[in-house]
Amino acid sequence: MSVVTTTTNAATTTWLDRVGRANLVMMGLLLAAFLAVGYPWMWKQFGPWGFSAKHMEDWGHAYLVPLICIFYIWKRRDQFAALPVGSCWTGLPMMLMGLMCYFFFTVGFSNHMFQGFSLVLTLAGLVLTVLGPAIFKASFFPIAFLGFAVTISEMVMNKVTWGLKLLASEGGFAMLNMMGVETELVGGNRLDIWLPAEGIYHPLHVAEACSGMRMVVAFIALAVAMAFISCDKWWKRIALIELAIPVALLMNIVRVAVLGLMVRYVNPDLADGNAHTIIGTILLVPSLAFFFFCAWLLDRIVVDEAPERAKGGGST
């Protein structure tokens, strides 16, 4: 009976008991202050008239980022519960640096992107200060992953992804011609599609939405989430993450080709309007399925040698 009682008491010593009342109070106050300070940015990002809502096809994935972080922590709740908890004042400079950067990019040089990254830095410092290095190390991924919820500025994305825009145009041009649709590539980012019935070329502008610019961030976020949630080895995670940009580029090439086919065989007016968004949304489904397939394949093509050796040693 005494053994059972001791075991039961140890099991009922929860993580909250080990944190302590003082740390819980400090954690609650700092978290409330963090939410109060960051609320204007969060509203501008996630509110009904924020970046994610107004540009759902571009930055709608930001709504899923906090949910993925919560799922990651919940999936490893037993691991977190076993970690030591304690205040670590070395996190205070990190938290103060994040706050200073946030106020600078709010009052001094207003920039929504850097405001968001400053809040992520502040949260990292808060976790390290209140919960200690063990919890901070275990929660580093979900904290860093919150950066994918930040809308990247147009200037930065245009510079980074200009090459993808040209590749999407060239890939769509090649694919359409291979399918028998006479197409001319003009200026690197415009396709002129021959319409036999009218006897003219109809222009299809490869807009930013079809350049890989928007999809790259969402695909990298998806790949990183799947890599850290479903893969246990670093080389598998890296392999899955490296697929993000090629898959995003391939999907954009397919999107351009599908738009070209619709211009040629359905209605030339589909070159403009909401067709870009609709086709892109539809293509996200096979893209997601492809990532799941790659994660499944990585788990099965490689057999861990340690268990096999253990089996061999046992049989001997």
Tab-separated table of C-alpha atoms in Angstrom:
chain	number	residue	atom	x	y	z
A	1	MET	CA	0.000	0.000	0.000
A	2	SER	CA	2.783	2.417	0.859
A	3	VAL	CA	4.438	1.838	-2.508
A	4	VAL	CA	1.174	2.509	-4.325
A	5	THR	CA	0.544	5.641	-2.267
A	6	THR	CA	4.042	6.970	-2.924
A	7	THR	CA	3.699	6.326	-6.643
A	8	THR	CA	0.308	8.013	-6.721
A	9	ASN	CA	1.613	11.086	-4.888
A	10	ALA	CA	4.547	11.362	-7.290
A	11	ALA	CA	2.203	11.084	-10.257
A	12	THR	CA	-0.095	13.762	-8.905
A	13	THR	CA	2.792	16.215	-8.525
A	14	THR	CA	1.914	18.122	-11.645
A	15	TRP	CA	3.966	20.526	-13.698
A	16	LEU	CA	2.001	23.433	-12.210
A	17	ASP	CA	2.959	22.299	-8.706
A	18	ARG	CA	6.627	22.342	-9.634
A	19	VAL	CA	6.397	25.774	-11.230
A	20	GLY	CA	5.285	27.334	-7.976
A	21	ARG	CA	2.739	30.019	-7.185
A	22	ALA	CA	5.198	32.916	-7.490
A	23	ASN	CA	6.320	31.849	-10.959
A	24	LEU	CA	2.717	31.332	-12.039
A	25	VAL	CA	1.797	34.847	-10.948
A	26	MET	CA	4.832	36.344	-12.687
A	27	MET	CA	4.108	34.288	-15.798
A	28	GLY	CA	0.502	35.470	-15.874
A	29	LEU	CA	1.437	39.133	-15.423
A	30	LEU	CA	4.155	39.048	-18.077
A	31	LEU	CA	1.914	37.181	-20.518
A	32	ALA	CA	-0.893	39.694	-19.979
A	33	ALA	CA	1.558	42.554	-20.542
A	34	PHE	CA	2.881	40.854	-23.680
A	35	LEU	CA	-0.629	40.463	-25.113
A	36	ALA	CA	-1.498	44.062	-24.252
A	37	VAL	CA	1.628	45.400	-25.946
A	38	GLY	CA	1.313	43.159	-29.004
A	39	TYR	CA	-2.459	43.460	-29.437
A	40	PRO	CA	-2.307	46.277	-32.065
A	41	TRP	CA	0.036	44.210	-34.223
A	42	MET	CA	-2.017	41.030	-33.746
A	43	TRP	CA	-5.195	42.859	-34.745
A	44	LYS	CA	-3.501	44.278	-37.823
A	45	GLN	CA	-2.285	40.799	-38.782
A	46	PHE	CA	-5.189	38.536	-37.777
A	47	GLY	CA	-8.179	40.883	-37.446
A	48	PRO	CA	-11.117	40.893	-39.899
A	49	TRP	CA	-9.456	43.707	-41.861
A	50	GLY	CA	-5.893	42.571	-41.263
A	51	PHE	CA	-3.269	41.311	-43.689
A	52	SER	CA	-4.263	37.656	-43.383
A	53	ALA	CA	-7.980	38.333	-43.920
A	54	LYS	CA	-7.591	40.846	-46.757
A	55	HIS	CA	-5.013	38.710	-48.557
A	56	MET	CA	-6.226	35.242	-47.634
A	57	GLU	CA	-4.712	33.617	-50.720
A	58	ASP	CA	-1.317	35.119	-49.879
A	59	TRP	CA	-1.039	35.149	-46.079
A	60	GLY	CA	-4.015	33.093	-44.900
A	61	HIS	CA	-1.635	30.392	-43.668
A	62	ALA	CA	-0.738	32.727	-40.771
A	63	TYR	CA	-3.973	31.684	-39.025
A	64	LEU	CA	-2.697	28.100	-38.838
A	65	VAL	CA	0.740	28.935	-37.434
A	66	PRO	CA	-0.313	29.404	-33.761
A	67	LEU	CA	-2.446	26.247	-33.960
A	68	ILE	CA	0.531	24.247	-35.243
A	69	CYS	CA	2.650	25.585	-32.366
A	70	ILE	CA	0.009	24.565	-29.830
A	71	PHE	CA	-0.281	21.111	-31.398
A	72	TYR	CA	3.508	20.663	-31.280
A	73	ILE	CA	3.583	21.451	-27.548
A	74	TRP	CA	0.509	19.311	-26.818
A	75	LYS	CA	2.019	16.342	-28.669
A	76	ARG	CA	5.103	16.602	-26.452
A	77	ARG	CA	3.263	17.503	-23.263
A	78	ASP	CA	4.785	14.586	-21.329
A	79	GLN	CA	8.275	15.701	-22.293
A	80	PHE	CA	7.541	19.284	-21.228
A	81	ALA	CA	6.005	18.103	-17.947
A	82	ALA	CA	9.205	16.242	-17.028
A	83	LEU	CA	11.514	19.225	-17.602
A	84	PRO	CA	12.864	21.322	-14.708
A	85	VAL	CA	11.286	24.746	-14.288
A	86	GLY	CA	12.886	27.834	-12.794
A	87	SER	CA	13.487	31.521	-13.391
A	88	CYS	CA	16.464	32.468	-15.551
A	89	TRP	CA	17.280	36.146	-15.540
A	90	THR	CA	19.586	35.806	-18.543
A	91	GLY	CA	16.415	35.899	-20.633
A	92	LEU	CA	15.604	39.403	-19.421
A	93	PRO	CA	18.002	41.185	-21.847
A	94	MET	CA	16.440	39.236	-24.730
A	95	MET	CA	12.950	40.255	-23.657
A	96	LEU	CA	13.960	43.913	-23.226
A	97	MET	CA	15.708	43.908	-26.602
A	98	GLY	CA	12.545	42.582	-28.240
A	99	LEU	CA	10.438	45.267	-26.577
A	100	MET	CA	12.858	48.031	-27.576
A	101	CYS	CA	12.857	46.827	-31.189
A	102	TYR	CA	9.049	46.591	-31.174
A	103	PHE	CA	8.623	50.165	-29.970
A	104	PHE	CA	11.270	51.430	-32.397
A	105	PHE	CA	9.521	49.801	-35.367
A	106	THR	CA	6.188	51.115	-34.077
A	107	VAL	CA	7.050	54.714	-33.180
A	108	GLY	CA	10.397	55.467	-34.813
A	109	PHE	CA	10.380	53.543	-38.106
A	110	SER	CA	6.980	51.953	-38.595
A	111	ASN	CA	7.347	48.488	-40.115
A	112	HIS	CA	4.798	45.716	-39.621
A	113	MET	CA	7.215	42.909	-40.498
A	114	PHE	CA	9.885	43.927	-37.979
A	115	GLN	CA	7.219	44.554	-35.337
A	116	GLY	CA	6.158	40.923	-35.681
A	117	PHE	CA	9.691	39.563	-35.455
A	118	SER	CA	10.320	41.778	-32.417
A	119	LEU	CA	7.299	40.257	-30.678
A	120	VAL	CA	8.635	36.752	-31.373
A	121	LEU	CA	11.970	37.767	-29.811
A	122	THR	CA	10.129	39.227	-26.817
A	123	LEU	CA	8.164	36.013	-26.320
A	124	ALA	CA	11.371	33.964	-26.479
A	125	GLY	CA	12.917	36.129	-23.767
A	126	LEU	CA	9.769	35.861	-21.667
A	127	VAL	CA	9.799	32.045	-21.790
A	128	LEU	CA	13.503	31.893	-20.906
A	129	THR	CA	13.080	34.369	-18.043
A	130	VAL	CA	10.058	32.738	-16.413
A	131	LEU	CA	10.414	29.029	-17.238
A	132	GLY	CA	14.157	28.561	-17.554
A	133	PRO	CA	16.593	27.172	-20.146
A	134	ALA	CA	15.188	23.618	-20.264
A	135	ILE	CA	11.676	24.743	-21.239
A	136	PHE	CA	13.134	27.393	-23.538
A	137	LYS	CA	15.218	24.808	-25.400
A	138	ALA	CA	12.260	22.437	-25.767
A	139	SER	CA	9.948	25.235	-26.958
A	140	PHE	CA	12.448	26.903	-29.280
A	141	PHE	CA	10.837	25.426	-32.405
A	142	PRO	CA	7.239	26.557	-31.744
A	143	ILE	CA	8.485	30.016	-30.723
A	144	ALA	CA	10.629	30.391	-33.847
A	145	PHE	CA	7.844	28.936	-36.012
A	146	LEU	CA	5.646	31.894	-35.034
A	147	GLY	CA	7.793	33.924	-37.418
A	148	PHE	CA	5.854	32.352	-40.295
A	149	ALA	CA	2.766	34.213	-39.062
A	150	VAL	CA	4.428	37.535	-39.903
A	151	THR	CA	3.568	39.097	-43.251
A	152	ILE	CA	6.762	39.789	-45.183
A	153	SER	CA	6.981	43.219	-46.806
A	154	GLU	CA	6.338	43.482	-50.534
A	155	MET	CA	9.761	45.003	-51.227
A	156	VAL	CA	11.605	42.106	-49.593
A	157	MET	CA	9.500	39.402	-51.250
A	158	ASN	CA	9.744	40.997	-54.693
A	159	LYS	CA	13.541	41.040	-54.497
A	160	VAL	CA	13.847	37.535	-53.105
A	161	THR	CA	11.434	35.847	-55.502
A	162	TRP	CA	12.008	37.694	-58.762
A	163	GLY	CA	13.943	34.699	-60.081
A	164	LEU	CA	11.018	32.402	-59.268
A	165	LYS	CA	8.760	34.648	-61.302
A	166	LEU	CA	10.955	34.223	-64.367
A	167	LEU	CA	11.246	30.466	-63.825
A	168	ALA	CA	7.459	30.131	-63.519
A	169	SER	CA	7.038	32.019	-66.793
A	170	GLU	CA	9.626	29.908	-68.613
A	171	GLY	CA	8.261	26.667	-67.160
A	172	GLY	CA	4.689	27.553	-68.100
A	173	PHE	CA	5.854	28.549	-71.580
A	174	ALA	CA	7.611	25.203	-72.083
A	175	MET	CA	4.698	23.171	-70.693
A	176	LEU	CA	2.089	24.907	-72.857
A	177	ASN	CA	4.122	24.424	-76.037
A	178	MET	CA	4.684	20.748	-75.198
A	179	MET	CA	0.896	20.384	-74.925
A	180	GLY	CA	0.419	21.906	-78.369
A	181	VAL	CA	-0.641	25.406	-77.296
A	182	GLU	CA	1.318	27.904	-79.378
A	183	THR	CA	2.787	30.387	-76.910
A	184	GLU	CA	5.340	33.189	-77.028
A	185	LEU	CA	7.373	34.372	-74.032
A	186	VAL	CA	7.581	38.168	-73.963
A	187	GLY	CA	9.664	40.180	-71.527
A	188	GLY	CA	10.255	37.271	-69.179
A	189	ASN	CA	6.928	37.538	-67.361
A	190	ARG	CA	4.268	37.645	-70.056
A	191	LEU	CA	2.952	34.803	-72.189
A	192	ASP	CA	1.225	35.521	-75.493
A	193	ILE	CA	-1.150	32.634	-76.255
A	194	TRP	CA	-2.316	32.071	-79.832
A	195	LEU	CA	-6.098	31.998	-80.288
A	196	PRO	CA	-6.840	30.402	-83.703
A	197	ALA	CA	-10.519	31.418	-83.722
A	198	GLU	CA	-9.677	35.114	-83.356
A	199	GLY	CA	-6.370	34.940	-85.179
A	200	ILE	CA	-4.586	36.905	-82.450
A	201	TYR	CA	-2.248	36.405	-79.504
A	202	HIS	CA	-3.832	36.963	-76.095
A	203	PRO	CA	-1.508	38.164	-73.302
A	204	LEU	CA	-1.266	36.270	-70.018
A	205	HIS	CA	0.657	38.247	-67.412
A	206	VAL	CA	2.433	36.081	-64.868
A	207	ALA	CA	1.436	38.203	-61.893
A	208	GLU	CA	3.067	38.033	-58.485
A	209	ALA	CA	0.406	35.578	-57.336
A	210	CYS	CA	1.664	33.113	-59.967
A	211	SER	CA	5.360	33.730	-59.457
A	212	GLY	CA	6.025	31.538	-56.479
A	213	MET	CA	6.251	34.709	-54.398
A	214	ARG	CA	3.226	34.059	-52.202
A	215	MET	CA	3.323	30.288	-52.155
A	216	VAL	CA	6.972	29.997	-51.133
A	217	VAL	CA	6.358	31.239	-47.581
A	218	ALA	CA	3.326	28.979	-47.115
A	219	PHE	CA	5.141	25.944	-48.535
A	220	ILE	CA	8.229	26.501	-46.395
A	221	ALA	CA	6.010	26.880	-43.318
A	222	LEU	CA	4.181	23.664	-44.227
A	223	ALA	CA	7.443	21.795	-44.839
A	224	VAL	CA	9.011	23.005	-41.578
A	225	ALA	CA	5.910	22.063	-39.581
A	226	MET	CA	5.732	18.574	-41.082
A	227	ALA	CA	9.493	18.087	-40.705
A	228	PHE	CA	9.517	18.830	-36.974
A	229	ILE	CA	6.224	17.122	-36.165
A	230	SER	CA	6.543	13.929	-38.212
A	231	CYS	CA	10.324	13.407	-38.594
A	232	ASP	CA	12.625	12.423	-35.743
A	233	LYS	CA	16.006	12.749	-37.478
A	234	TRP	CA	17.597	15.990	-38.604
A	235	TRP	CA	18.596	14.761	-42.051
A	236	LYS	CA	14.973	13.798	-42.743
A	237	ARG	CA	13.816	17.229	-41.604
A	238	ILE	CA	16.332	18.966	-43.844
A	239	ALA	CA	15.367	16.777	-46.805
A	240	LEU	CA	11.678	17.596	-46.361
A	241	ILE	CA	12.304	21.333	-45.939
A	242	GLU	CA	14.483	21.409	-49.060
A	243	LEU	CA	11.483	20.204	-51.071
A	244	ALA	CA	9.474	23.337	-50.243
A	245	ILE	CA	10.842	25.696	-52.892
A	246	PRO	CA	10.911	23.122	-55.760
A	247	VAL	CA	7.332	22.054	-54.973
A	248	ALA	CA	6.160	25.679	-54.784
A	249	LEU	CA	7.861	26.423	-58.095
A	250	LEU	CA	6.389	23.313	-59.741
A	251	MET	CA	2.890	24.179	-58.532
A	252	ASN	CA	3.248	27.702	-59.924
A	253	ILE	CA	4.414	26.374	-63.276
A	254	VAL	CA	1.363	24.100	-63.335
A	255	ARG	CA	-0.823	27.062	-62.348
A	256	VAL	CA	0.499	29.148	-65.250
A	257	ALA	CA	-0.019	26.231	-67.647
A	258	VAL	CA	-3.590	25.646	-66.440
A	259	LEU	CA	-4.376	29.339	-66.869
A	260	GLY	CA	-2.925	29.198	-70.373
A	261	LEU	CA	-5.107	26.204	-71.254
A	262	MET	CA	-8.182	28.014	-69.931
A	263	VAL	CA	-7.314	31.091	-71.999
A	264	ARG	CA	-6.869	28.930	-75.093
A	265	TYR	CA	-9.841	26.571	-74.778
A	266	VAL	CA	-12.358	28.167	-72.385
A	267	ASN	CA	-12.369	31.955	-72.128
A	268	PRO	CA	-9.556	34.474	-72.740
A	269	ASP	CA	-10.961	36.720	-70.009
A	270	LEU	CA	-9.872	34.121	-67.436
A	271	ALA	CA	-6.345	35.474	-67.817
A	272	ASP	CA	-7.409	38.151	-65.352
A	273	GLY	CA	-9.582	38.190	-62.240
A	274	ASN	CA	-10.022	35.513	-59.592
A	275	ALA	CA	-8.935	32.537	-61.692
A	276	HIS	CA	-5.373	32.864	-60.327
A	277	THR	CA	-6.581	32.519	-56.744
A	278	ILE	CA	-9.039	29.690	-57.429
A	279	ILE	CA	-6.532	27.563	-59.326
A	280	GLY	CA	-3.843	28.208	-56.725
A	281	THR	CA	-6.167	27.129	-53.925
A	282	ILE	CA	-7.092	23.933	-55.765
A	283	LEU	CA	-3.428	23.093	-56.372
A	284	LEU	CA	-2.667	23.368	-52.650
A	285	VAL	CA	-4.476	20.045	-52.145
A	286	PRO	CA	-2.117	17.893	-54.274
A	287	SER	CA	0.816	19.865	-52.882
A	288	LEU	CA	-0.182	18.996	-49.329
A	289	ALA	CA	-0.694	15.366	-50.323
A	290	PHE	CA	2.767	15.331	-51.896
A	291	PHE	CA	4.377	16.567	-48.665
A	292	PHE	CA	2.564	13.888	-46.656
A	293	PHE	CA	3.743	11.282	-49.152
A	294	CYS	CA	7.353	12.484	-48.865
A	295	ALA	CA	7.209	12.354	-45.056
A	296	TRP	CA	5.730	8.845	-45.238
A	297	LEU	CA	8.385	7.783	-47.752
A	298	LEU	CA	11.268	9.094	-45.636
A	299	ASP	CA	10.021	7.063	-42.683
A	300	ARG	CA	9.942	3.848	-44.701
A	301	ILE	CA	12.862	3.921	-47.103
A	302	VAL	CA	15.379	4.146	-44.255
A	303	VAL	CA	15.537	1.402	-41.637
A	304	ASP	CA	17.243	2.292	-38.363
A	305	GLU	CA	20.244	0.042	-37.887
A	306	ALA	CA	20.259	0.130	-34.086
A	307	PRO	CA	17.060	-1.917	-33.605
A	308	GLU	CA	18.221	-4.409	-36.245
A	309	ARG	CA	21.563	-4.853	-34.474
A	310	ALA	CA	19.785	-5.300	-31.170
A	311	LYS	CA	17.660	-8.028	-32.714
A	312	GLY	CA	20.703	-9.734	-34.144
A	313	GLY	CA	22.518	-9.600	-30.815
A	314	GLY	CA	19.525	-11.035	-28.978
A	315	SER	CA	19.122	-13.940	-31.351
A	316	THR	CA	22.771	-14.796	-31.116
